[in-house]
Amino acid sequence: MGSPLPVNHFSDRRLAAQAMRRIRLLAQKVPGDAPVPVMEVCGTHTHVLGKSGLRELLSDKVEFRSGPGCPVCVTDSADLDMLIRLSLQEKILLAVYGDLLRVPGTEGSLLEQKAMGARVSLVYSALDALTLARQNENRQVVFAATGFETTAPGTALLILEAEAAGLKNLSVISLHKLMPPALRLLLSAGRCRIEGLILPGHVSAVTGRRAFDFLASELCCPAVVAGFEPLDVLHATALLLEMAAAGRCAVLNAYTRVVGEEGNTAALEAMAEVFAPEAALWRGLGEIEASGLGIKPRYAAFDAKKRFGLVPNRAAGGSREACRCGEVLRGAIRPPECALFGVKCTPDRPQGACMVSSEGACASYF
Ligand code: SF4
């Protein structure tokens, strides 16, 4: 196994050239002539691959496939429609993270509703919702909590602080999702043909590397936790090819400067205090058992689904006609294979969730 790249040199072009050569040599040792299929799970890695040009530079040796790791992209239309319906209620002020505003639901987006008078406010962190609630005592502030293990601890903290402050006009719709169950579904039953996974560094910083051991032990899929510099991604790719060439299966950590074996204990404890796993709906993957985070009965007073009787209309949900976001999120197609890509669907006029966020695969390819 090659030694990790020195992290204090991650902008070094010489090291990048070395890593590229290593990847090319290793790719020749992997059985078969086609480029080696590797999935970058995380939207930030998708963005890095596009921005750095690595996806193009290595395209004859490695075929990078995007995975279900962009939180905005995997939020299902049925959940989005539920948020839109809520934003139209009297006295409601809906707080959302920025990219969610532009994602098209079945009938329009939150941004379109906001333009027509719905009260929707952008927040940059969960705790911003606390400030909104204090500033708007005559309204019910509802925080639409999206994202993976990375943002869930912040939402847990928001609920704990709201309870401590005795706030009565703040609640949370938890649309949080957990990454391991989605990867398990994706890789099981041969749903996805890939030789290895580049695992999300920030999710792993919370969960710990060990949370992904099942990928190797149960599903025989090599995986590497990677950071977000181009050199980090190159190094992780080289490690994956090394394992593929040797027929070895393990979950390695190439981001040890941030990610530990067991994760962030304080963050995990806050999540465990407030949330319990529940089934969640993923765009492109459907409903996955225990892949979401529901608010525990102990904190039901802050659960907007209970407070406002919200139920997603799953029959009406779904991407717009001809949009192939679901297949993009499963790594089944690359964005240019969608007929709308770059023609009817652009970052200015997104037809699907994957074209909205800079972490979305379609936006990154565009
Ligand atoms: Fe959907 Fe647009 Fe991507 Fe096609 S290019 S899959 S319409 S987001």
mmCIF file of C-alpha atoms in Angstrom, residues 61-191:
data_model
loop_
_atom_site.group_PDB
_atom_site.id
_atom_site.type_symbol
_atom_site.label_atom_id
_atom_site.label_comp_id
_atom_site.label_asym_id
_atom_site.label_seq_id
_atom_site.Cartn_x
_atom_site.Cartn_y
_atom_site.Cartn_z
ATOM 1 C CA LYS A 61 -8.646 5.175 -16.946
ATOM 2 C CA VAL A 62 -11.313 5.923 -14.353
ATOM 3 C CA GLU A 63 -15.019 6.472 -14.885
ATOM 4 C CA PHE A 64 -16.276 8.559 -11.970
ATOM 5 C CA ARG A 65 -19.960 8.034 -11.216
ATOM 6 C CA SER A 66 -21.832 10.369 -8.892
ATOM 7 C CA GLY A 67 -23.685 8.926 -5.938
ATOM 8 C CA PRO A 68 -26.540 9.925 -3.637
ATOM 9 C CA GLY A 69 -24.473 12.371 -1.598
ATOM 10 C CA CYS A 70 -25.936 15.752 -2.483
ATOM 11 C CA PRO A 71 -28.467 16.495 0.287
ATOM 12 C CA VAL A 72 -30.586 18.825 -1.810
ATOM 13 C CA CYS A 73 -30.687 16.367 -4.713
ATOM 14 C CA VAL A 74 -31.912 13.401 -2.668
ATOM 15 C CA THR A 75 -34.749 15.354 -1.037
ATOM 16 C CA ASP A 76 -37.821 13.820 -2.656
ATOM 17 C CA SER A 77 -40.452 15.854 -4.490
ATOM 18 C CA ALA A 78 -43.128 14.582 -2.085
ATOM 19 C CA ASP A 79 -41.230 16.133 0.843
ATOM 20 C CA LEU A 80 -40.645 19.298 -1.133
ATOM 21 C CA ASP A 81 -44.359 19.551 -1.962
ATOM 22 C CA MET A 82 -45.086 19.147 1.757
ATOM 23 C CA LEU A 83 -42.793 22.108 2.526
ATOM 24 C CA ILE A 84 -44.477 24.188 -0.163
ATOM 25 C CA ARG A 85 -47.941 23.416 1.240
ATOM 26 C CA LEU A 86 -46.756 24.373 4.709
ATOM 27 C CA SER A 87 -45.243 27.660 3.505
ATOM 28 C CA LEU A 88 -48.701 28.689 2.262
ATOM 29 C CA GLN A 89 -50.295 28.385 5.711
ATOM 30 C CA GLU A 90 -51.178 31.495 7.685
ATOM 31 C CA LYS A 91 -48.714 32.522 10.383
ATOM 32 C CA ILE A 92 -45.988 30.148 9.155
ATOM 33 C CA LEU A 93 -42.419 31.252 8.523
ATOM 34 C CA LEU A 94 -40.469 28.457 6.855
ATOM 35 C CA ALA A 95 -36.675 28.461 7.353
ATOM 36 C CA VAL A 96 -34.647 26.542 4.748
ATOM 37 C CA TYR A 97 -31.075 26.097 3.573
ATOM 38 C CA GLY A 98 -30.431 28.066 0.371
ATOM 39 C CA ASP A 99 -30.296 25.488 -2.414
ATOM 40 C CA LEU A 100 -33.594 23.939 -1.413
ATOM 41 C CA LEU A 101 -35.378 27.107 -2.553
ATOM 42 C CA ARG A 102 -34.816 26.457 -6.252
ATOM 43 C CA VAL A 103 -35.474 22.718 -6.398
ATOM 44 C CA PRO A 104 -38.532 22.055 -8.559
ATOM 45 C CA GLY A 105 -41.321 20.192 -6.798
ATOM 46 C CA THR A 106 -44.309 18.669 -8.554
ATOM 47 C CA GLU A 107 -45.833 22.107 -9.030
ATOM 48 C CA GLY A 108 -43.192 24.781 -8.747
ATOM 49 C CA SER A 109 -40.485 25.583 -6.236
ATOM 50 C CA LEU A 110 -40.305 27.299 -2.865
ATOM 51 C CA LEU A 111 -38.686 30.252 -4.638
ATOM 52 C CA GLU A 112 -41.744 30.636 -6.886
ATOM 53 C CA GLN A 113 -44.013 30.454 -3.836
ATOM 54 C CA LYS A 114 -41.874 33.030 -2.055
ATOM 55 C CA ALA A 115 -42.238 35.356 -5.055
ATOM 56 C CA MET A 116 -46.005 34.969 -4.709
ATOM 57 C CA GLY A 117 -45.953 35.890 -1.026
ATOM 58 C CA ALA A 118 -45.174 32.711 0.907
ATOM 59 C CA ARG A 119 -43.010 33.419 3.943
ATOM 60 C CA VAL A 120 -39.776 31.534 3.378
ATOM 61 C CA SER A 121 -36.502 32.602 4.928
ATOM 62 C CA LEU A 122 -32.949 31.472 4.102
ATOM 63 C CA VAL A 123 -30.748 30.233 6.929
ATOM 64 C CA TYR A 124 -27.069 29.333 6.968
ATOM 65 C CA SER A 125 -27.166 27.176 10.084
ATOM 66 C CA ALA A 126 -29.817 25.429 12.163
ATOM 67 C CA LEU A 127 -29.305 27.885 15.005
ATOM 68 C CA ASP A 128 -30.335 30.778 12.721
ATOM 69 C CA ALA A 129 -33.868 29.393 13.100
ATOM 70 C CA LEU A 130 -33.629 30.105 16.821
ATOM 71 C CA THR A 131 -32.941 33.769 16.079
ATOM 72 C CA LEU A 132 -35.836 33.856 13.605
ATOM 73 C CA ALA A 133 -38.203 32.442 16.233
ATOM 74 C CA ARG A 134 -37.150 35.095 18.758
ATOM 75 C CA GLN A 135 -37.588 37.853 16.159
ATOM 76 C CA ASN A 136 -41.014 36.617 14.988
ATOM 77 C CA GLU A 137 -42.978 35.868 18.135
ATOM 78 C CA ASN A 138 -46.312 36.188 16.303
ATOM 79 C CA ARG A 139 -45.388 33.458 13.783
ATOM 80 C CA GLN A 140 -44.688 29.757 13.914
ATOM 81 C CA VAL A 141 -41.139 29.273 12.643
ATOM 82 C CA VAL A 142 -40.584 25.871 11.048
ATOM 83 C CA PHE A 143 -37.049 24.780 10.189
ATOM 84 C CA ALA A 144 -36.790 22.381 7.219
ATOM 85 C CA ALA A 145 -33.855 20.285 8.380
ATOM 86 C CA THR A 146 -32.089 18.669 5.429
ATOM 87 C CA GLY A 147 -28.713 17.009 5.020
ATOM 88 C CA PHE A 148 -26.821 13.978 6.233
ATOM 89 C CA GLU A 149 -24.924 13.167 9.425
ATOM 90 C CA THR A 150 -23.020 16.404 8.837
ATOM 91 C CA THR A 151 -25.916 18.765 9.557
ATOM 92 C CA ALA A 152 -28.044 16.566 11.843
ATOM 93 C CA PRO A 153 -26.029 17.382 15.020
ATOM 94 C CA GLY A 154 -26.743 21.100 14.458
ATOM 95 C CA THR A 155 -30.476 20.364 14.237
ATOM 96 C CA ALA A 156 -30.296 18.307 17.427
ATOM 97 C CA LEU A 157 -28.608 21.243 19.132
ATOM 98 C CA LEU A 158 -31.327 23.587 17.851
ATOM 99 C CA ILE A 159 -34.053 21.452 19.434
ATOM 100 C CA LEU A 160 -32.156 21.152 22.713
ATOM 101 C CA GLU A 161 -31.619 24.924 22.845
ATOM 102 C CA ALA A 162 -35.237 25.657 21.894
ATOM 103 C CA GLU A 163 -36.403 23.439 24.759
ATOM 104 C CA ALA A 164 -33.992 25.054 27.209
ATOM 105 C CA ALA A 165 -35.238 28.501 26.134
ATOM 106 C CA GLY A 166 -38.887 27.406 26.401
ATOM 107 C CA LEU A 167 -39.647 28.516 22.826
ATOM 108 C CA LYS A 168 -43.216 27.733 21.780
ATOM 109 C CA ASN A 169 -43.117 29.063 18.219
ATOM 110 C CA LEU A 170 -40.310 26.902 16.808
ATOM 111 C CA SER A 171 -40.496 23.415 15.336
ATOM 112 C CA VAL A 172 -38.514 21.236 12.939
ATOM 113 C CA ILE A 173 -39.405 19.071 9.932
ATOM 114 C CA SER A 174 -36.667 16.486 9.983
ATOM 115 C CA LEU A 175 -35.757 15.410 6.446
ATOM 116 C CA HIS A 176 -32.300 14.304 7.574
ATOM 117 C CA LYS A 177 -30.855 11.227 5.937
ATOM 118 C CA LEU A 178 -28.245 8.692 6.919
ATOM 119 C CA MET A 179 -25.621 7.645 4.411
ATOM 120 C CA PRO A 180 -24.814 4.011 5.351
ATOM 121 C CA PRO A 181 -28.347 2.593 4.685
ATOM 122 C CA ALA A 182 -28.466 4.265 1.254
ATOM 123 C CA LEU A 183 -25.081 2.803 0.279
ATOM 124 C CA ARG A 184 -26.147 -0.604 1.508
ATOM 125 C CA LEU A 185 -29.244 -0.493 -0.701
ATOM 126 C CA LEU A 186 -27.322 0.855 -3.683
ATOM 127 C CA LEU A 187 -24.660 -1.829 -3.554
ATOM 128 C CA SER A 188 -26.810 -4.775 -2.605
ATOM 129 C CA ALA A 189 -28.465 -6.977 -5.225
ATOM 130 C CA GLY A 190 -26.088 -5.692 -7.898
ATOM 131 C CA ARG A 191 -27.966 -2.407 -8.331
#
